[in-house]
Structure formats: C-alpha cells, structure tokens
PDB file of C-alpha atoms in Angstrom:
ATOM      1  CA  SER W1087     -13.594   4.015 -59.320  1.00  0.00           C
ATOM      2  CA  VAL W1088     -16.170   5.898 -57.228  1.00  0.00           C
ATOM      3  CA  THR W1089     -17.938   2.626 -56.436  1.00  0.00           C
ATOM      4  CA  LYS W1090     -14.665   1.012 -55.418  1.00  0.00           C
ATOM      5  CA  GLU W1091     -13.877   3.976 -53.104  1.00  0.00           C
ATOM      6  CA  LEU W1092     -17.339   3.730 -51.489  1.00  0.00           C
ATOM      7  CA  ASN W1093     -16.829  -0.002 -50.941  1.00  0.00           C
ATOM      8  CA  GLU W1094     -13.475   0.667 -49.241  1.00  0.00           C
ATOM      9  CA  ARG W1095     -15.060   3.319 -46.988  1.00  0.00           C
ATOM     10  CA  SER W1096     -17.885   0.950 -46.075  1.00  0.00           C
ATOM     11  CA  LYS W1097     -15.402  -1.768 -45.178  1.00  0.00           C
ATOM     12  CA  MET W1098     -13.420   0.663 -43.003  1.00  0.00           C
ATOM     13  CA  LYS W1099     -16.582   1.786 -41.178  1.00  0.00           C
ATOM     14  CA  PHE W1100     -17.665  -1.828 -40.684  1.00  0.00           C
ATOM     15  CA  PHE W1101     -14.293  -2.818 -39.206  1.00  0.00           C
ATOM     16  CA  ALA W1102     -14.293   0.269 -36.972  1.00  0.00           C
ATOM     17  CA  VAL W1103     -17.732  -0.659 -35.587  1.00  0.00           C
ATOM     18  CA  VAL W1104     -16.690  -4.296 -35.061  1.00  0.00           C
ATOM     19  CA  THR W1105     -13.473  -3.224 -33.323  1.00  0.00           C
ATOM     20  CA  LEU W1106     -15.309  -0.803 -31.044  1.00  0.00           C
ATOM     21  CA  THR W1107     -17.946  -3.413 -30.195  1.00  0.00           C
ATOM     22  CA  CYS W1108     -15.266  -5.981 -29.335  1.00  0.00           C
ATOM     23  CA  ALA W1109     -13.372  -3.480 -27.205  1.00  0.00           C
ATOM     24  CA  LEU W1110     -16.528  -2.588 -25.258  1.00  0.00           C
ATOM     25  CA  PHE W1111     -17.382  -6.275 -24.794  1.00  0.00           C
ATOM     26  CA  VAL W1112     -13.862  -7.096 -23.553  1.00  0.00           C
ATOM     27  CA  HIS W1113     -13.873  -4.066 -21.228  1.00  0.00           C
ATOM     28  CA  LYS W1114     -17.254  -5.062 -19.769  1.00  0.00           C
ATOM     29  CA  ALA W1115     -16.168  -8.688 -19.314  1.00  0.00           C
ATOM     30  CA  ALA W1116     -12.857  -7.634 -17.750  1.00  0.00           C
ATOM     31  CA  ALA W1117     -14.563  -5.241 -15.359  1.00  0.00           C
ATOM     32  CA  GLN W1118     -16.400  -8.212 -13.843  1.00  0.00           C
ATOM     33  CA  ASP W1119     -13.049  -9.521 -12.541  1.00  0.00           C
ATOM     34  CA  GLY W1120     -11.837  -6.160 -11.309  1.00  0.00           C
ATOM     35  CA  CYS W1121     -12.625  -3.387  -8.924  1.00  0.00           C
ATOM     36  CA  PRO W1122     -15.444  -0.956  -9.560  1.00  0.00           C
ATOM     37  CA  SER W1123     -14.224   1.892 -11.757  1.00  0.00           C
ATOM     38  CA  GLU W1124     -14.093   5.572 -10.894  1.00  0.00           C
ATOM     39  CA  ILE W1125     -13.315   5.121  -7.175  1.00  0.00           C
ATOM     40  CA  PRO W1126     -11.638   8.216  -5.729  1.00  0.00           C
ATOM     41  CA  ILE W1127      -8.640   7.608  -3.469  1.00  0.00           C
ATOM     42  CA  LYS W1128      -9.624   8.340   0.118  1.00  0.00           C
ATOM     43  CA  ASP W1129      -7.748  11.085   1.997  1.00  0.00           C
ATOM     44  CA  GLY W1130      -5.199   9.538   4.368  1.00  0.00           C
ATOM     45  CA  CYS W1131      -5.418   6.158   2.624  1.00  0.00           C
ATOM     46  CA  VAL W1132      -2.492   3.763   3.116  1.00  0.00           C
ATOM     47  CA  ASP W1133      -1.989   0.488   1.230  1.00  0.00           C
ATOM     48  CA  TYR W1134      -2.125  -2.695   3.296  1.00  0.00           C
ATOM     49  CA  ASP W1135       1.102  -4.636   3.720  1.00  0.00           C
ATOM     50  CA  GLN W1136       1.682  -8.405   3.672  1.00  0.00           C
ATOM     51  CA  ASP W1137       0.516  -8.737   7.294  1.00  0.00           C
ATOM     52  CA  GLY W1138      -2.769  -6.914   6.662  1.00  0.00           C
ATOM     53  CA  GLU W1139      -1.397  -3.905   8.527  1.00  0.00           C
ATOM     54  CA  THR W1140       0.471  -0.826   7.289  1.00  0.00           C
ATOM     55  CA  GLY W1141       4.155   0.040   7.325  1.00  0.00           C
ATOM     56  CA  GLY W1142       5.529  -3.486   6.779  1.00  0.00           C
ATOM     57  CA  MET W1143       6.639  -5.316   3.665  1.00  0.00           C
ATOM     58  CA  PRO W1144       4.481  -4.143   0.716  1.00  0.00           C
ATOM     59  CA  TRP W1145       1.594  -6.325  -0.480  1.00  0.00           C
ATOM     60  CA  PHE W1146       1.844  -7.950  -3.927  1.00  0.00           C
ATOM     61  CA  ASP W1147      -0.473 -10.255  -5.827  1.00  0.00           C
ATOM     62  CA  ALA W1148       0.033 -13.987  -6.432  1.00  0.00           C
ATOM     63  CA  SER W1149       0.318 -13.787 -10.230  1.00  0.00           C
ATOM     64  CA  GLY W1150       4.113 -13.666 -10.296  1.00  0.00           C
ATOM     65  CA  PRO W1151       6.404 -11.096 -11.907  1.00  0.00           C
ATOM     66  CA  ALA W1152       4.988  -9.095 -14.817  1.00  0.00           C
ATOM     67  CA  TYR W1153       8.203  -9.842 -16.742  1.00  0.00           C
ATOM     68  CA  GLU W1154      11.089 -12.258 -16.292  1.00  0.00           C
ATOM     69  CA  GLY W1155      13.216 -11.244 -13.320  1.00  0.00           C
ATOM     70  CA  GLY W1156      10.867  -8.380 -12.453  1.00  0.00           C
ATOM     71  CA  PRO W1157       9.153  -7.673  -9.166  1.00  0.00           C
ATOM     72  CA  PRO W1158       5.722  -9.145  -8.467  1.00  0.00           C
ATOM     73  CA  PRO W1159       2.805  -6.782  -9.152  1.00  0.00           C
ATOM     74  CA  GLY W1160       2.027  -4.698  -6.072  1.00  0.00           C
ATOM     75  CA  CYS W1161      -0.084  -1.632  -5.399  1.00  0.00           C
ATOM     76  CA  ASP W1162       2.331   0.615  -7.327  1.00  0.00           C
ATOM     77  CA  TRP W1163       2.016  -1.659 -10.380  1.00  0.00           C
ATOM     78  CA  TYR W1164      -1.778  -1.497 -10.209  1.00  0.00           C
ATOM     79  CA  GLY W1165      -1.626   2.288  -9.908  1.00  0.00           C
ATOM     80  CA  ASP W1166       0.672   2.753 -12.915  1.00  0.00           C
ATOM     81  CA  TYR W1167      -2.119   2.197 -15.487  1.00  0.00           C
ATOM     82  CA  TRP W1168      -5.751   3.233 -15.220  1.00  0.00           C
ATOM     83  CA  ASP W1169      -7.267  -0.134 -16.179  1.00  0.00           C
ATOM     84  CA  ARG W1170      -5.259  -2.619 -14.102  1.00  0.00           C
ATOM     85  CA  CYS W1171      -7.567  -2.436 -11.075  1.00  0.00           C
ATOM     86  CA  GLN W1172     -10.668  -2.850 -13.230  1.00  0.00           C
ATOM     87  CA  ARG W1173      -9.105  -5.657 -15.272  1.00  0.00           C
ATOM     88  CA  ASP W1174      -7.273  -7.742 -12.628  1.00  0.00           C
ATOM     89  CA  GLY W1175      -8.053  -6.221  -9.233  1.00  0.00           C
ATOM     90  CA  ASN W1176     -10.167  -9.094  -7.861  1.00  0.00           C
ATOM     91  CA  GLN W1177      -7.838 -11.814  -9.120  1.00  0.00           C
ATOM     92  CA  HIS W1178      -4.573 -13.200  -7.721  1.00  0.00           C
ATOM     93  CA  ARG W1179      -5.453 -13.048  -3.995  1.00  0.00           C
ATOM     94  CA  ASN W1180      -2.296 -13.009  -1.856  1.00  0.00           C
ATOM     95  CA  PHE W1181      -1.758 -12.488   1.871  1.00  0.00           C
ATOM     96  CA  GLY W1182      -5.542 -12.715   2.251  1.00  0.00           C
ATOM     97  CA  LYS W1183      -6.299  -9.739  -0.003  1.00  0.00           C
ATOM     98  CA  THR W1184      -6.772  -8.793  -3.645  1.00  0.00           C
ATOM     99  CA  ALA W1185      -5.625  -5.472  -5.105  1.00  0.00           C
ATOM    100  CA  CYS W1186      -9.214  -4.192  -4.733  1.00  0.00           C
ATOM    101  CA  GLU W1187      -8.872  -4.762  -0.986  1.00  0.00           C
ATOM    102  CA  ALA W1188      -5.171  -3.972  -0.410  1.00  0.00           C
ATOM    103  CA  CYS W1189      -4.465  -0.957  -2.638  1.00  0.00           C
ATOM    104  CA  CYS W1190      -5.765   2.591  -2.225  1.00  0.00           C
ATOM    105  CA  PHE W1191      -5.588   3.171  -5.978  1.00  0.00           C
ATOM    106  CA  CYS W1192      -8.020   0.273  -6.485  1.00  0.00           C
ATOM    107  CA  GLY W1193     -10.428   1.428  -3.782  1.00  0.00           C
ATOM    108  CA  GLY W1194      -8.923  -0.657  -0.971  1.00  0.00           C
ATOM    109  CA  GLY W1195      -6.328   0.157   1.649  1.00  0.00           C
ATOM    110  CA  VAL W1196      -7.097   1.695   4.994  1.00  0.00           C
ATOM    111  CA  VAL W1197      -7.602   5.268   6.104  1.00  0.00           C
ATOM    112  CA  GLU W1198      -5.310   5.854   9.036  1.00  0.00           C
ATOM    113  CA  LYS W1199      -6.666   7.984  11.832  1.00  0.00           C
ATOM    114  CA  VAL W1200      -5.372  11.523  11.678  1.00  0.00           C
ATOM    115  CA  ASP W1201      -5.993  13.754  14.681  1.00  0.00           C
ATOM    116  CA  PRO W1202      -7.885  16.890  13.741  1.00  0.00           C
ATOM    117  CA  PRO W1203      -6.267  20.264  14.389  1.00  0.00           C
ATOM    118  CA  SER W1204      -6.641  21.506  17.948  1.00  0.00           C
ATOM    119  CA  ASN W1205      -8.099  24.857  18.996  1.00  0.00           C
ATOM    120  CA  LYS W1206      -6.212  24.738  22.274  1.00  0.00           C
ATOM    121  CA  PRO W1207      -3.645  27.518  22.731  1.00  0.00           C
ATOM    122  CA  THR W1208       0.001  26.590  22.570  1.00  0.00           C
ATOM    123  CA  ARG W1209       2.749  27.713  24.936  1.00  0.00           C
ATOM    124  CA  PRO W1210       4.422  31.015  24.138  1.00  0.00           C
ATOM    125  CA  PRO W1211       7.776  30.713  22.387  1.00  0.00           C
ATOM    126  CA  THR W1212      10.904  30.587  24.493  1.00  0.00           C
ATOM    127  CA  ARG W1213      13.473  33.368  24.454  1.00  0.00           C
ATOM    128  CA  ALA W1214      16.106  33.186  21.768  1.00  0.00           C
ATOM    129  CA  PRO W1215      19.242  31.452  23.031  1.00  0.00           C
ATOM    130  CA  THR W1216      22.258  33.577  23.793  1.00  0.00           C
ATOM    131  CA  PHE W1217      25.745  32.534  22.912  1.00  0.00           C
ATOM    132  CA  GLU W1218      29.008  33.498  24.485  1.00  0.00           C
ATOM    133  CA  PRO W1219      31.339  35.116  21.979  1.00  0.00           C
ATOM    134  CA  VAL W1220      34.009  32.795  20.675  1.00  0.00           C
ATOM    135  CA  VAL W1221      37.486  33.909  21.577  1.00  0.00           C
ATOM    136  CA  CYS W1222      40.133  32.743  19.216  1.00  0.00           C
ATOM    137  CA  MET W1223      43.592  32.169  20.616  1.00  0.00           C
ATOM    138  CA  ASP W1224      46.684  31.418  18.609  1.00  0.00           C
ATOM    139  CA  ILE W1225      48.818  28.472  19.562  1.00  0.00           C
ATOM    140  CA  PRO W1226      52.475  29.453  19.529  1.00  0.00           C
ATOM    141  CA  ASN W1227      54.333  28.123  16.459  1.00  0.00           C
ATOM    142  CA  TRP W1228      51.174  26.562  14.954  1.00  0.00           C
ATOM    143  CA  SER W1229      51.152  26.060  11.184  1.00  0.00           C
ATOM    144  CA  PHE W1230      49.332  24.145   8.548  1.00  0.00           C
ATOM    145  CA  ARG W1231      51.196  23.343   5.333  1.00  0.00           C
ATOM    146  CA  GLY W1232      53.768  25.921   6.275  1.00  0.00           C
ATOM    147  CA  ASN W1233      51.294  28.740   6.923  1.00  0.00           C
ATOM    148  CA  GLY W1234      50.815  30.190  10.398  1.00  0.00           C
ATOM    149  CA  CYS W1235      47.820  32.037  11.878  1.00  0.00           C
ATOM    150  CA  ASP W1236      48.899  35.363  10.365  1.00  0.00           C
ATOM    151  CA  TRP W1237      48.617  33.958   6.844  1.00  0.00           C
ATOM    152  CA  TYR W1238      45.008  32.752   7.465  1.00  0.00           C
ATOM    153  CA  THR W1239      44.045  36.074   9.079  1.00  0.00           C
ATOM    154  CA  ASP W1240      45.342  37.901   6.010  1.00  0.00           C
ATOM    155  CA  GLN W1241      43.334  35.577   3.692  1.00  0.00           C
ATOM    156  CA  ASP W1242      40.094  36.324   5.567  1.00  0.00           C
ATOM    157  CA  SER W1243      40.471  40.043   5.034  1.00  0.00           C
ATOM    158  CA  LYS W1244      40.852  39.714   1.238  1.00  0.00           C
TER     159      LYS W1244
END
C-alpha cells in the first residue's frame, strides 16, 4: 500500500513536470509570433486607426471575428488578456499594421504630442457678472389648472 502510494506520487510529479515543460515550450514558441513581453504603455499613447492615423475607425486584425457574429479583434481585444499580444501580436496584419504596431497595449500606437505646461502668467480673472433683479408681474386672470398666481405664491411660502 505504501509502495502503491509512492508510485502514484511519482506519477503525479512526472506529469506535473511534463505539463510545465510543455507549457514553457508553447509559451516560448508563441512568443516568437508576438510582441516582446513586458512593454510598458507609453504616456499619451493612442492606438492607430484603419488609416494609420488616430481618431478614425478603430484598427482590427485580419483574423476575423473571435466568435460567430462577434466583432473582429482590435486593440481592445488584445488588451483584454495579458498574453494575446505575445501570442498573436505579429500575426494577422491588416491596414498595413499588426497589433504590435497598431496597439498601445502591445507596444505599438503613437504618442501624440502634448504641449508642456507654460510658465507664462495668465490674465487676471474678470469681474463677476452682475444681474438685474427679476421682477415678476402677474397677468390679470391668469391660471393654470384652475389655480391663479395667489395659489402658487401661497405654495412657495409653505
């Protein structure tokens, strides 16, 4: 019984080592088709669009929808899971770019120019606007749903 238990433990350890080795091999092979890992997203980075610019129709890869009737994989899809850029980022070129080139999350995109803060003084604030007081005037015989101005004045004071 002790021997049988040791055999079972040995088998479990063996399968764990084999599984880990396979996972590392697959990860290393997949990384060859993807973007380099551990790339920080650049400050001010914006994903490229379909025209190779920014602000237009979002870029998506040429692989087709991830599921039937779904949208094609774009930069958001690549950013949803940590390994998509490393696994598929250099595949499925579309609109002249891969995810590694088009998507900030994958290390691509473009950093748009942001003007640095200025040390120049600003104009002093303008004076606060003044308003003329509103004068309310009753219209003779005015009513709404049978209630005249007096009724509404009485409601305001309650």
